[in-house]
Amino acid sequence: MVMDKAFLENRLKDIFCRFHAHPELSYKEYETTAQIREILTGDGIEILPYELETGLVAIVRGEKEGPVRALRCDIDALPIEETADVPYRSKITGVMHACGHDMHITVGLGCAMLLNECKADLKGSVKIIFQPAEESSLGALKILETDVMKDVDRIWGIHADPVNEAGTIAIREGYVTAAVDRFVITIKGVGCHGAHPDDGIDPIVTAAAMIQSLQTITSRNVNAFLPSLLSVTRVSAGTTWNVIPDKAVMEGTVRTMDKNDRILYEKRLKEIAVNTAGAYGAEAEVEWIAGPPATYNDRSMSETCAKKAVEMGLKTAVEESSLGGDDFAFYEDKIPGCYIKIGTGIGHPIHHPGFMVDTGMLYTAAEFMAELLKVV
Ligand code: NI
């Protein structure tokens, strides 16, 4: 690398602290986008002319022939009040970068700077996607509305990893995050006096039976060798103690790794809801809101990543898979992808108010991603 390492190390720390102190929520990343734009422009890095409300796509065009590949860095923060005692703690009340997306931005910028330095030797081009609203599960779709992916043949994603020491590259071939679906079930009964249930149809008793039965999809219907789950996370009914209400509403989430399981969950959830309601004389309406599919790490990309990490003398680990989700999976509907976790130092988990990134990993991660993106 031509660029002075110590200089870039310090610069990336400054950049990280600035983004960390000024977090913005999903779809509201206006200042974040402006800052990313300013840094890239200052470094002479090209920004593609997409009309995105927030987020942007940078491109480093190599002077040698080769394919186009991409790196996805998400940029949004969470509605959490930060508790970490650091000089660069969030200046925005109730908002913090608790998922490490400030690190993702910084690494994306550092990677762009390093690649820009060696454009003369770079084969093909690299697009760096600064994506809004990952926490909404749907921000990737904003990027995919543009034609950014039209010539990209593979995409890399990174995520902060507080279960590993700073700079550790964690990788696993296959499924690493789950498909994220949401459901809302409305049970219609007949309201009556709490002392005269015989005059009505109780939607709360119906809901209780339904919640129990829904758990049998996981235990009785889907392949036990494949991870999946269903959680009912909100139940709402009634207004007072002596009235049986006429309606109950519940919602929750289904997480699956396998495509067939995902289809089966939707089918069985609807059957159980409608038929359980019927068994109690009530009616059920089911709304199924599909989110991103499962994230799948391409075999050859996983191998390339592991090889590169070893070559660079970095510590490696087996990536933990999770029934959490990431909208990175939407890109993989189109092309092969690989979602890597990079150690941010062992500490509080992501989405915790005390989550913190060891800034010593920033340069290492940027250099690693730049080297990985040079591979054609
Ligand atoms: Ni995240």
Coordinates of C-alpha atoms and ligand atoms in Angstrom, one line a residue:
M1 CA 0.0 0.0 0.0
V2 CA 1.2 3.5 -0.9
M3 CA -0.9 5.2 1.7
D4 CA 0.8 5.6 5.1
K5 CA -0.6 3.0 7.4
A6 CA -0.4 5.1 10.7
F7 CA -2.0 8.0 9.0
L8 CA -4.9 6.0 7.6
E9 CA -5.3 4.2 11.0
N10 CA -5.8 7.5 12.8
R11 CA -8.0 8.9 10.1
L12 CA -10.3 5.9 10.3
K13 CA -10.5 6.2 14.0
D14 CA -11.5 9.9 13.6
I15 CA -14.1 9.0 11.0
F16 CA -15.6 6.2 13.2
C17 CA -15.9 8.5 16.2
R18 CA -17.6 11.2 14.1
F19 CA -20.2 8.7 12.8
H20 CA -20.6 7.1 16.3
A21 CA -21.4 10.5 17.9
H22 CA -24.0 11.3 15.2
P23 CA -26.2 8.3 14.7
E24 CA -29.3 8.5 12.6
L25 CA -32.3 6.1 12.4
S26 CA -33.4 4.0 9.4
Y27 CA -34.4 6.1 6.4
K28 CA -33.3 9.3 8.2
E29 CA -29.6 9.0 7.4
Y30 CA -29.3 12.4 5.8
E31 CA -26.3 13.8 7.6
T32 CA -24.6 10.4 7.6
T33 CA -25.0 10.3 3.8
A34 CA -23.8 13.8 3.4
Q35 CA -20.7 13.0 5.5
I36 CA -19.9 9.9 3.5
R37 CA -20.3 11.9 0.3
E38 CA -18.0 14.6 1.6
I39 CA -15.3 12.2 2.6
L40 CA -15.4 10.2 -0.7
T41 CA -15.5 13.4 -2.8
G42 CA -12.5 14.8 -0.8
D43 CA -10.6 11.7 -1.7
G44 CA -11.5 11.8 -5.4
I45 CA -13.6 8.7 -5.2
E46 CA -16.5 8.5 -7.7
I47 CA -20.1 8.3 -6.5
L48 CA -22.7 6.8 -8.9
P49 CA -25.4 9.3 -9.8
Y50 CA -28.4 7.5 -8.2
E51 CA -31.2 9.5 -6.8
L52 CA -31.4 7.8 -3.4
E53 CA -33.1 9.7 -0.5
T54 CA -30.4 8.3 1.9
G55 CA -27.4 6.1 1.2
L56 CA -25.2 6.1 -1.8
V57 CA -23.0 3.9 -4.0
A58 CA -19.3 4.6 -4.6
I59 CA -17.2 3.0 -7.3
V60 CA -13.5 2.4 -7.7
R61 CA -12.8 1.6 -11.4
G62 CA -9.7 -0.5 -11.9
E63 CA -7.5 0.2 -14.8
K64 CA -7.2 -3.5 -15.7
E65 CA -9.9 -5.8 -17.1
G66 CA -12.0 -7.7 -14.6
P67 CA -15.4 -8.3 -13.1
V68 CA -17.5 -5.9 -11.0
R69 CA -17.9 -6.9 -7.4
A70 CA -19.6 -5.1 -4.5
L71 CA -19.3 -4.5 -0.8
R72 CA -22.5 -3.7 1.2
C73 CA -22.1 -1.4 4.3
D74 CA -25.3 -0.5 6.1
I75 CA -25.3 2.9 7.7
D76 CA -28.3 3.3 10.1
A77 CA -28.5 3.3 13.9
L78 CA -31.0 2.2 16.5
P79 CA -33.5 3.8 18.9
I80 CA -31.4 3.1 22.0
E81 CA -30.0 5.4 24.6
E82 CA -26.2 4.8 24.8
T83 CA -24.7 3.9 28.2
A84 CA -21.1 3.5 27.1
D85 CA -18.7 6.0 28.8
V86 CA -16.6 7.1 25.9
P87 CA -15.6 10.6 24.7
Y88 CA -17.3 10.0 21.4
R89 CA -20.6 8.7 22.8
S90 CA -23.8 9.5 20.9
K91 CA -24.8 13.1 20.9
I92 CA -28.3 12.2 19.8
T93 CA -30.7 11.4 22.7
G94 CA -32.2 8.0 22.4
V95 CA -30.3 7.0 19.3
M96 CA -27.0 5.1 19.0
H97 CA -24.9 2.9 16.7
A98 CA -25.6 -0.2 18.7
C99 CA -25.2 -2.6 15.8
G100 CA -21.8 -1.4 14.6
H101 CA -23.0 0.1 11.4
D102 CA -20.7 3.1 12.1
M103 CA -17.9 0.6 11.9
H104 CA -19.3 -0.7 8.6
I105 CA -19.3 2.8 7.2
T106 CA -15.7 3.4 8.3
V107 CA -14.5 0.1 6.9
G108 CA -16.3 0.8 3.6
L109 CA -14.7 4.2 3.4
G110 CA -11.2 2.9 4.3
C111 CA -11.6 0.1 1.8
A112 CA -12.6 2.6 -0.9
M113 CA -9.5 4.7 -0.1
L114 CA -7.1 1.8 -0.2
L115 CA -8.6 0.5 -3.5
N116 CA -8.5 4.0 -5.0
E117 CA -4.7 4.1 -4.2
C118 CA -4.0 1.0 -6.3
K119 CA -6.4 1.6 -9.2
A120 CA -3.7 1.1 -11.7
D121 CA -3.3 -2.5 -10.7
L122 CA -6.9 -3.2 -9.8
K123 CA -8.7 -5.7 -12.1
G124 CA -12.3 -4.7 -12.8
S125 CA -14.3 -2.4 -10.5
V126 CA -15.5 -2.4 -7.0
K127 CA -18.8 -0.8 -5.9
I128 CA -19.2 0.1 -2.3
I129 CA -22.8 0.3 -1.3
F130 CA -23.6 2.5 1.7
Q131 CA -27.1 1.1 2.4
P132 CA -29.8 2.8 4.4
A133 CA -32.3 1.2 6.8
E134 CA -30.9 -2.3 7.3
E135 CA -32.7 -2.2 10.7
S136 CA -36.0 -2.0 8.9
S137 CA -35.2 -5.2 7.1
L138 CA -36.1 -3.6 3.8
G139 CA -33.4 -0.9 3.2
A140 CA -31.7 -3.2 0.6
L141 CA -34.7 -2.9 -1.6
K142 CA -34.1 0.9 -1.9
I143 CA -30.6 0.1 -3.4
L144 CA -32.0 -2.7 -5.5
E145 CA -34.5 -0.2 -7.1
T146 CA -31.5 1.3 -8.9
D147 CA -29.6 -0.6 -11.6
V148 CA -26.5 -0.9 -9.3
M149 CA -26.5 -4.7 -9.5
K150 CA -26.8 -5.0 -13.2
D151 CA -23.1 -5.7 -13.8
V152 CA -22.1 -7.0 -10.3
D153 CA -21.1 -10.7 -10.2
R154 CA -20.8 -11.1 -6.5
I155 CA -21.3 -9.2 -3.3
W156 CA -19.6 -9.2 0.1
G157 CA -21.2 -8.0 3.4
I158 CA -19.6 -7.3 6.7
H159 CA -20.9 -7.2 10.3
A160 CA -19.6 -6.3 13.7
D161 CA -18.9 -9.3 15.8
P162 CA -18.6 -8.7 19.6
V163 CA -18.0 -12.4 20.3
N164 CA -14.5 -12.3 18.8
E165 CA -11.4 -10.4 19.5
A166 CA -10.8 -7.3 17.4
G167 CA -9.8 -8.0 13.8
T168 CA -10.8 -11.7 13.9
I169 CA -12.4 -12.8 10.6
A170 CA -15.3 -15.1 11.2
I171 CA -16.6 -17.1 8.3
R172 CA -18.9 -20.0 7.6
E173 CA -20.1 -21.5 4.4
G174 CA -23.9 -21.9 4.0
Y175 CA -26.8 -20.3 5.9
V176 CA -25.7 -17.6 8.4
T177 CA -28.9 -15.6 9.1
A178 CA -32.5 -16.6 8.8
A179 CA -35.5 -15.5 6.7
V180 CA -37.4 -12.9 8.7
D181 CA -41.2 -13.1 8.3
R182 CA -43.9 -11.4 10.4
F183 CA -47.5 -12.4 11.0
V184 CA -50.5 -10.7 12.4
I185 CA -53.6 -12.7 13.4
T186 CA -56.9 -11.1 14.2
I187 CA -59.4 -13.2 16.1
K188 CA -63.0 -12.2 15.9
G189 CA -65.3 -13.4 18.6
V190 CA -68.4 -12.1 20.2
G191 CA -68.1 -9.8 23.2
C192 CA -70.1 -10.3 26.4
H193 CA -70.2 -9.9 30.2
G194 CA -67.3 -11.6 32.0
A195 CA -69.8 -13.4 34.1
H196 CA -71.7 -14.8 31.1
P197 CA -69.2 -16.3 28.7
D198 CA -72.1 -18.4 27.4
D199 CA -73.5 -15.3 25.8
G200 CA -70.4 -14.7 23.6
I201 CA -67.4 -16.2 21.9
D202 CA -64.2 -15.6 23.8
P203 CA -61.3 -14.5 21.5
I204 CA -58.9 -14.7 24.4
V205 CA -59.4 -18.4 25.1
T206 CA -59.2 -18.9 21.3
A207 CA -55.9 -17.0 21.2
A208 CA -54.5 -19.1 24.1
A209 CA -55.3 -22.3 22.3
M210 CA -53.9 -20.9 19.0
I211 CA -50.6 -19.8 20.6
Q212 CA -50.0 -23.4 22.0
S213 CA -50.9 -25.0 18.6
L214 CA -48.7 -22.7 16.6
Q215 CA -45.6 -24.0 18.5
T216 CA -46.4 -27.5 17.0
I217 CA -45.3 -26.2 13.6
T218 CA -41.7 -26.1 14.9
S219 CA -41.9 -29.4 16.9
R220 CA -44.2 -31.5 14.6
N221 CA -44.2 -30.2 11.0
V222 CA -40.8 -29.0 9.8
N223 CA -37.5 -30.8 9.5
A224 CA -35.9 -31.0 12.9
F225 CA -32.4 -30.9 11.4
L226 CA -33.0 -27.4 10.1
P227 CA -33.1 -24.4 12.5
S228 CA -36.4 -22.5 12.6
L229 CA -38.7 -21.0 15.1
L230 CA -41.9 -19.1 15.7
S231 CA -42.4 -16.5 18.4
V232 CA -45.7 -14.9 19.3
T233 CA -44.4 -11.5 20.6
R234 CA -47.5 -9.4 21.1
V235 CA -51.0 -10.3 22.2
S236 CA -53.6 -7.6 22.7
A237 CA -57.2 -8.0 23.8
G238 CA -59.8 -6.4 26.1
T239 CA -60.1 -3.2 27.9
T240 CA -61.2 -4.1 31.5
W241 CA -61.7 -7.0 34.0
N242 CA -65.3 -7.9 33.7
V243 CA -65.9 -7.8 29.9
I244 CA -65.0 -10.5 27.4
P245 CA -63.9 -8.5 24.3
D246 CA -65.0 -9.2 20.8
K247 CA -61.5 -9.3 19.3
A248 CA -57.9 -10.4 20.0
V249 CA -54.9 -9.5 17.9
M250 CA -51.5 -11.2 18.1
E251 CA -48.4 -10.8 16.1
G252 CA -45.0 -12.4 16.0
T253 CA -42.2 -13.6 13.8
V254 CA -41.2 -16.8 12.0
R255 CA -37.5 -17.5 11.3
T256 CA -36.4 -20.1 8.9
M257 CA -33.1 -21.1 7.1
D258 CA -34.7 -23.5 4.6
K259 CA -36.9 -22.3 1.7
N260 CA -39.3 -25.2 2.0
D261 CA -39.7 -24.7 5.7
R262 CA -40.6 -21.0 5.0
I263 CA -43.4 -22.0 2.7
L264 CA -44.6 -24.7 5.1
Y265 CA -44.7 -22.3 8.1
E266 CA -46.9 -19.9 6.2
K267 CA -49.3 -22.6 5.1
R268 CA -49.5 -24.3 8.6
L269 CA -49.8 -21.0 10.4
K270 CA -52.8 -20.0 8.3
E271 CA -54.4 -23.5 8.7
I272 CA -53.9 -23.5 12.5
A273 CA -55.2 -20.0 13.0
V274 CA -58.3 -20.4 10.8
N275 CA -59.2 -23.9 12.1
T276 CA -58.5 -23.2 15.8
A277 CA -60.6 -20.2 15.6
G278 CA -63.3 -22.3 13.9
A279 CA -63.1 -24.9 16.6
Y280 CA -64.0 -22.2 19.2
G281 CA -66.7 -20.7 17.1
A282 CA -64.6 -17.6 16.3
E283 CA -63.0 -16.4 13.0
A284 CA -59.4 -15.6 12.3
E285 CA -57.7 -13.4 9.7
V286 CA -54.1 -13.9 9.0
E287 CA -51.7 -11.4 7.5
W288 CA -48.3 -12.7 6.5
I289 CA -45.6 -10.0 5.9
A290 CA -42.6 -11.5 4.2
G291 CA -39.2 -10.0 5.0
P292 CA -35.7 -10.8 3.7
P293 CA -34.8 -14.4 2.9
A294 CA -32.0 -16.3 4.7
T295 CA -28.4 -15.2 4.1
Y296 CA -26.4 -17.9 2.4
N297 CA -22.6 -17.8 2.2
D298 CA -21.4 -19.0 -1.2
R299 CA -18.9 -21.8 -0.9
S300 CA -16.1 -20.5 -3.2
M301 CA -16.4 -17.0 -1.7
S302 CA -16.2 -18.4 1.8
E303 CA -13.1 -20.3 0.8
T304 CA -11.5 -17.2 -0.8
C305 CA -12.2 -15.2 2.4
A306 CA -10.7 -17.9 4.7
K307 CA -7.7 -18.2 2.5
K308 CA -7.1 -14.5 2.4
A309 CA -7.4 -14.1 6.1
V310 CA -4.8 -16.8 6.7
E311 CA -2.6 -15.3 4.0
M312 CA -2.7 -11.9 5.8
G313 CA -2.0 -13.5 9.2
L314 CA -5.3 -12.7 10.7
K315 CA -7.1 -14.7 13.3
T316 CA -10.0 -16.6 12.0
A317 CA -13.1 -18.1 13.7
V318 CA -16.2 -20.1 12.7
E319 CA -19.0 -17.6 12.1
E320 CA -21.9 -18.1 14.4
S321 CA -25.1 -18.6 12.5
S322 CA -28.2 -16.9 13.9
L323 CA -32.0 -16.9 13.5
G324 CA -31.6 -13.1 13.4
G325 CA -31.9 -11.7 9.9
D326 CA -30.2 -9.3 7.5
D327 CA -31.6 -7.7 4.4
F328 CA -28.2 -8.5 2.8
A329 CA -30.0 -11.6 1.7
F330 CA -32.1 -9.6 -0.9
Y331 CA -28.9 -9.0 -2.9
E332 CA -28.3 -12.7 -2.9
D333 CA -31.6 -13.3 -4.7
K334 CA -29.7 -12.0 -7.7
I335 CA -26.0 -13.0 -7.3
P336 CA -23.8 -15.1 -5.0
G337 CA -22.8 -13.3 -1.8
C338 CA -20.9 -13.8 1.4
Y339 CA -21.6 -12.2 4.8
I340 CA -18.5 -12.0 7.0
K341 CA -18.3 -11.1 10.7
I342 CA -15.3 -9.1 11.8
G343 CA -14.4 -9.1 15.5
T344 CA -15.0 -5.8 17.2
G345 CA -13.6 -7.0 20.6
I346 CA -15.4 -9.2 23.1
G347 CA -18.1 -7.2 24.9
H348 CA -21.7 -6.4 25.0
P349 CA -23.8 -8.0 22.3
I350 CA -25.1 -5.9 19.4
H351 CA -28.3 -3.9 20.1
H352 CA -27.1 -3.5 23.7
P353 CA -26.9 0.1 25.1
G354 CA -23.3 -0.6 26.1
F355 CA -22.2 -2.1 22.7
M356 CA -18.8 -0.8 21.8
V357 CA -16.3 -1.3 18.9
D358 CA -12.6 -1.7 19.6
T359 CA -11.3 1.0 17.2
G360 CA -8.0 -0.9 16.8
M361 CA -9.8 -3.2 14.3
L362 CA -10.8 -0.5 11.8
Y363 CA -7.7 -0.4 9.7
T364 CA -7.2 -4.2 9.8
A365 CA -10.8 -4.7 8.6
A366 CA -10.5 -2.0 5.9
E367 CA -7.2 -3.5 4.6
F368 CA -8.6 -7.0 4.7
M369 CA -11.7 -6.1 2.8
A370 CA -9.7 -4.1 0.2
E371 CA -7.4 -7.2 -0.3
L372 CA -10.5 -9.5 -0.6
L373 CA -12.1 -7.2 -3.1
K374 CA -9.0 -7.2 -5.2
V375 CA -9.5 -10.9 -5.8
V376 CA -11.2 -11.5 -9.1
Ligands
NI1 NI -26.5 -4.8 12.1

